[in-house]
mmCIF file with all atom_site columns, C-alpha atoms in Angstrom:
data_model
loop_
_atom_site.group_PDB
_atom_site.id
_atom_site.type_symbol
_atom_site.label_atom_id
_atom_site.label_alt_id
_atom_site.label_comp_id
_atom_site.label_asym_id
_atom_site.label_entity_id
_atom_site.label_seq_id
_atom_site.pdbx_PDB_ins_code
_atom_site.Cartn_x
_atom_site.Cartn_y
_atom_site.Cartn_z
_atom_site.occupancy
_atom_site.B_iso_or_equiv
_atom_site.pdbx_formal_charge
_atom_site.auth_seq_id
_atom_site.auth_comp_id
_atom_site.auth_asym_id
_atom_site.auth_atom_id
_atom_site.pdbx_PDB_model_num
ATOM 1  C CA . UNK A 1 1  ? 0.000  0.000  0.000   1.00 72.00 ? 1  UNK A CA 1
ATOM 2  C CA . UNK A 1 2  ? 2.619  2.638  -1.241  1.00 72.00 ? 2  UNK A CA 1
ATOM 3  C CA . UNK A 1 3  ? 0.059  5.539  -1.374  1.00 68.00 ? 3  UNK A CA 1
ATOM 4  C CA . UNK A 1 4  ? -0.671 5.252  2.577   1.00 78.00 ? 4  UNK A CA 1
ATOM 5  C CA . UNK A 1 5  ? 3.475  6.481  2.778   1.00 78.00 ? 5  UNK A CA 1
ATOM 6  C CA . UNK A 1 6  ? 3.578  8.306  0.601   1.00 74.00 ? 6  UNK A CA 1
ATOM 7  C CA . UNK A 1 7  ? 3.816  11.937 2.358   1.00 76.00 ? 7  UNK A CA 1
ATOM 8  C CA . UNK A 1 8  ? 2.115  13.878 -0.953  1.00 73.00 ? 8  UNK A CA 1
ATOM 9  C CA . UNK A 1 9  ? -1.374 15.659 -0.615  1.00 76.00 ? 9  UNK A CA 1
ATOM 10 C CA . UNK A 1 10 ? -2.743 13.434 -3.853  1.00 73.00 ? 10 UNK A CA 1
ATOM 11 C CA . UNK A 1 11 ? -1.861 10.017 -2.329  1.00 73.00 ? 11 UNK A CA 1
ATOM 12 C CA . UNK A 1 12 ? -3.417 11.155 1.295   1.00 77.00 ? 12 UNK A CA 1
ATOM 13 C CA . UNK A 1 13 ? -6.613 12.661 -0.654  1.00 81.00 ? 13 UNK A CA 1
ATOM 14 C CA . UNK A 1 14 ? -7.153 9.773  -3.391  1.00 77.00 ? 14 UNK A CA 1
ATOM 15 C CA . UNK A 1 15 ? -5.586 6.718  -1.753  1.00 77.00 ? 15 UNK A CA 1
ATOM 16 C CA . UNK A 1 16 ? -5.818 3.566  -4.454  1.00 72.00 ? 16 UNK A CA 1
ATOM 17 C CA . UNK A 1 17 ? -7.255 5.749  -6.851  1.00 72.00 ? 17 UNK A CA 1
ATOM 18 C CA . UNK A 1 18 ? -3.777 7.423  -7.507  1.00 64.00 ? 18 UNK A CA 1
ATOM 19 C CA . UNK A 1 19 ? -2.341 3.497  -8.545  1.00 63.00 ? 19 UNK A CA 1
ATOM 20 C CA . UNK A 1 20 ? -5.495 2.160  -10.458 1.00 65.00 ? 20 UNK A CA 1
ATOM 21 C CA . UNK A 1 21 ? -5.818 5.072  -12.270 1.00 64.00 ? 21 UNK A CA 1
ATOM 22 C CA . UNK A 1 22 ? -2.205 6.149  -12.927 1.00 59.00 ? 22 UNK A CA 1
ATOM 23 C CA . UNK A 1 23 ? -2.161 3.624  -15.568 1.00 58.00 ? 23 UNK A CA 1
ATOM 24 C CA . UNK A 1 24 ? -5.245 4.435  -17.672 1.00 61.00 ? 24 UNK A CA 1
ATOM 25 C CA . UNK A 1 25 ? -4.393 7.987  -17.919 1.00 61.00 ? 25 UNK A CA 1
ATOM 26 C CA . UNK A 1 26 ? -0.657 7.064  -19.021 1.00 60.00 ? 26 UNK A CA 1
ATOM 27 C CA . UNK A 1 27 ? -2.199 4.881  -21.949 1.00 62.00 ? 27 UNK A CA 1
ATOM 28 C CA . UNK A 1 28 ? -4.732 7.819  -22.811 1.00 63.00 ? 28 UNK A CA 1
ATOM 29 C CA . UNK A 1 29 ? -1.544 10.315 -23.067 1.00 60.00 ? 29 UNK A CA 1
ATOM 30 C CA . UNK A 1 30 ? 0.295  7.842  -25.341 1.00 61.00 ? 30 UNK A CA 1
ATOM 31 C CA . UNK A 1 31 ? -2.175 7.049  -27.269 1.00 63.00 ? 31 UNK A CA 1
ATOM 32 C CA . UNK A 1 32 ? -2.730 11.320 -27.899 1.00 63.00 ? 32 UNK A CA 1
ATOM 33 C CA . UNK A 1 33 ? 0.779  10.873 -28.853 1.00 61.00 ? 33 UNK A CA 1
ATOM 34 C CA . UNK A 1 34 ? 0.298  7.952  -31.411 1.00 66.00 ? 34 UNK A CA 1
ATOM 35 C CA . UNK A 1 35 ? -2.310 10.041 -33.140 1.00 73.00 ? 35 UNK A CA 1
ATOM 36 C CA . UNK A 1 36 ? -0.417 12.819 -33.819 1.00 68.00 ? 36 UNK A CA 1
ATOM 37 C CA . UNK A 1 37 ? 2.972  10.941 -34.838 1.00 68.00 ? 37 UNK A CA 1
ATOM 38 C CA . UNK A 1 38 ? 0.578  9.354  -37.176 1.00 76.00 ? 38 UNK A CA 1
ATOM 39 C CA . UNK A 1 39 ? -1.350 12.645 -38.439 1.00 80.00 ? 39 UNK A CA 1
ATOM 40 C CA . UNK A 1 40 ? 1.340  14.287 -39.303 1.00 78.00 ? 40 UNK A CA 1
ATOM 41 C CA . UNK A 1 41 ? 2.815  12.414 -42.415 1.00 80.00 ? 41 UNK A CA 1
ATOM 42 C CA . UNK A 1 42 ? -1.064 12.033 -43.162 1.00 82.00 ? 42 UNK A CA 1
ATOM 43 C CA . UNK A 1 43 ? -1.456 15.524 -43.402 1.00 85.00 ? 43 UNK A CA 1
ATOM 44 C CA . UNK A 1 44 ? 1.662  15.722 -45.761 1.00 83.00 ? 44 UNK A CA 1
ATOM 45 C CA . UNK A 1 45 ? 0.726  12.367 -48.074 1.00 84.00 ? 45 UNK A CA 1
ATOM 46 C CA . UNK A 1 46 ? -3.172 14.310 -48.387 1.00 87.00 ? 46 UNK A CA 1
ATOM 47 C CA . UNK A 1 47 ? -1.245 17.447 -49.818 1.00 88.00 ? 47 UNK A CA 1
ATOM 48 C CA . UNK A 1 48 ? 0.504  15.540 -52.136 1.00 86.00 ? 48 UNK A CA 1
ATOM 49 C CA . UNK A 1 49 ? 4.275  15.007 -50.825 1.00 84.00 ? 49 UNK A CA 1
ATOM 50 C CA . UNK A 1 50 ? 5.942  11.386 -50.322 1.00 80.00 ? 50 UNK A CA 1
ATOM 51 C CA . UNK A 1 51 ? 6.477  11.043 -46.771 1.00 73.00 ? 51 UNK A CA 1
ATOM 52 C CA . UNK A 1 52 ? 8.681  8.623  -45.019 1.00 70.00 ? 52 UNK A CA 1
ATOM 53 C CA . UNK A 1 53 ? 7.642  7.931  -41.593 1.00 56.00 ? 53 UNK A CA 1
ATOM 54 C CA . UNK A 1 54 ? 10.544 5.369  -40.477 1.00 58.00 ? 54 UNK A CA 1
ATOM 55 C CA . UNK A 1 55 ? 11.017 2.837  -42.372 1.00 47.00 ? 55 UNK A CA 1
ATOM 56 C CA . UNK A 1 56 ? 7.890  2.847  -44.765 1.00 48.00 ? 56 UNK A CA 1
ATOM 57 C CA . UNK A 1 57 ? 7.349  5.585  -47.699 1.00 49.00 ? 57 UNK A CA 1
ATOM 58 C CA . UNK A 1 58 ? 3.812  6.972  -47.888 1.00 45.00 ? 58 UNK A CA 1
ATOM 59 C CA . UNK A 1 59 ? 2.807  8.182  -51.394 1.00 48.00 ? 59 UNK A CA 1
ATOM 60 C CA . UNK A 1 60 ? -0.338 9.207  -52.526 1.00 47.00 ? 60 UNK A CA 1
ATOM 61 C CA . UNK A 1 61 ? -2.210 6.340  -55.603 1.00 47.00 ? 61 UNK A CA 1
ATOM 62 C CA . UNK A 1 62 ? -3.950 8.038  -57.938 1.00 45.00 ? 62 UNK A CA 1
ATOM 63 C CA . UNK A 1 63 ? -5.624 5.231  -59.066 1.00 43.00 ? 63 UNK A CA 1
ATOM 64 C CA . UNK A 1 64 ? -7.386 4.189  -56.250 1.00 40.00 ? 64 UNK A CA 1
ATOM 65 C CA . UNK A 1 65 ? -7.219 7.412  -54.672 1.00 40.00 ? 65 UNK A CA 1
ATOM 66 C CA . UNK A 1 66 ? -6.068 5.872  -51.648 1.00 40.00 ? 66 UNK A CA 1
ATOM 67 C CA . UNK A 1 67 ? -2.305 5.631  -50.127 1.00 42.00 ? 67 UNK A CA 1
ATOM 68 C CA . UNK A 1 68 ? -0.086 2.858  -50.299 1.00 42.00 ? 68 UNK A CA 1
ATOM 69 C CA . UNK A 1 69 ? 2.443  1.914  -48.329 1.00 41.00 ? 69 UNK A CA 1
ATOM 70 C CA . UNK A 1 70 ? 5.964  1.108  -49.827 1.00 42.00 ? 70 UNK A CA 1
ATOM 71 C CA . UNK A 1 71 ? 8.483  -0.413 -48.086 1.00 42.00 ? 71 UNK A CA 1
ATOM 72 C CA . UNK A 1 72 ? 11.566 1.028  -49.279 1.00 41.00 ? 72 UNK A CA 1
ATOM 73 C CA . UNK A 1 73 ? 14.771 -0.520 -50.377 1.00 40.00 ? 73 UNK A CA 1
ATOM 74 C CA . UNK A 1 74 ? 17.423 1.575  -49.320 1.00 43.00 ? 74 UNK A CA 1
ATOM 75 C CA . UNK A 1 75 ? 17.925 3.397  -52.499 1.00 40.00 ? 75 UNK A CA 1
#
């Protein structure tokens, strides 16, 4: 029961709260994060300009009108 030790005013007020919860609101901040790592190249493929987000090359397909992803080869 760390949170009856601990000597800060959020531990003393909340109690288990502070553990259970700690956890859910860490996942909801990384997955924030996620979204905008991800909406970023998006918003760069959607105007029109190949985007390499790590290892993978976005490019916009005319054809389908979709994007497809292209793994590049090192060239």
């Amino acid at each position: 029961m760390p949170w009856k030790h601990c000597p800060c005013e959020i531990c003393r007020r909340d109690g288990i709260d502070v553990i259970i919860f700690r956890g859910n609101n860490r996942l909801r901040r990384r997955g924030f994060q996620n979204t905008d790592v991800f909406y970023r190249p998006l918003q760069r493929a959607l105007a029109g300009e190949p985007v390499e987000p790590g290892r993978a090359k976005v490019q916009p397909c005319a054809q389908l009108d979709l994007f497809e992803t292209l793994e590049t080869t090192g060239t």
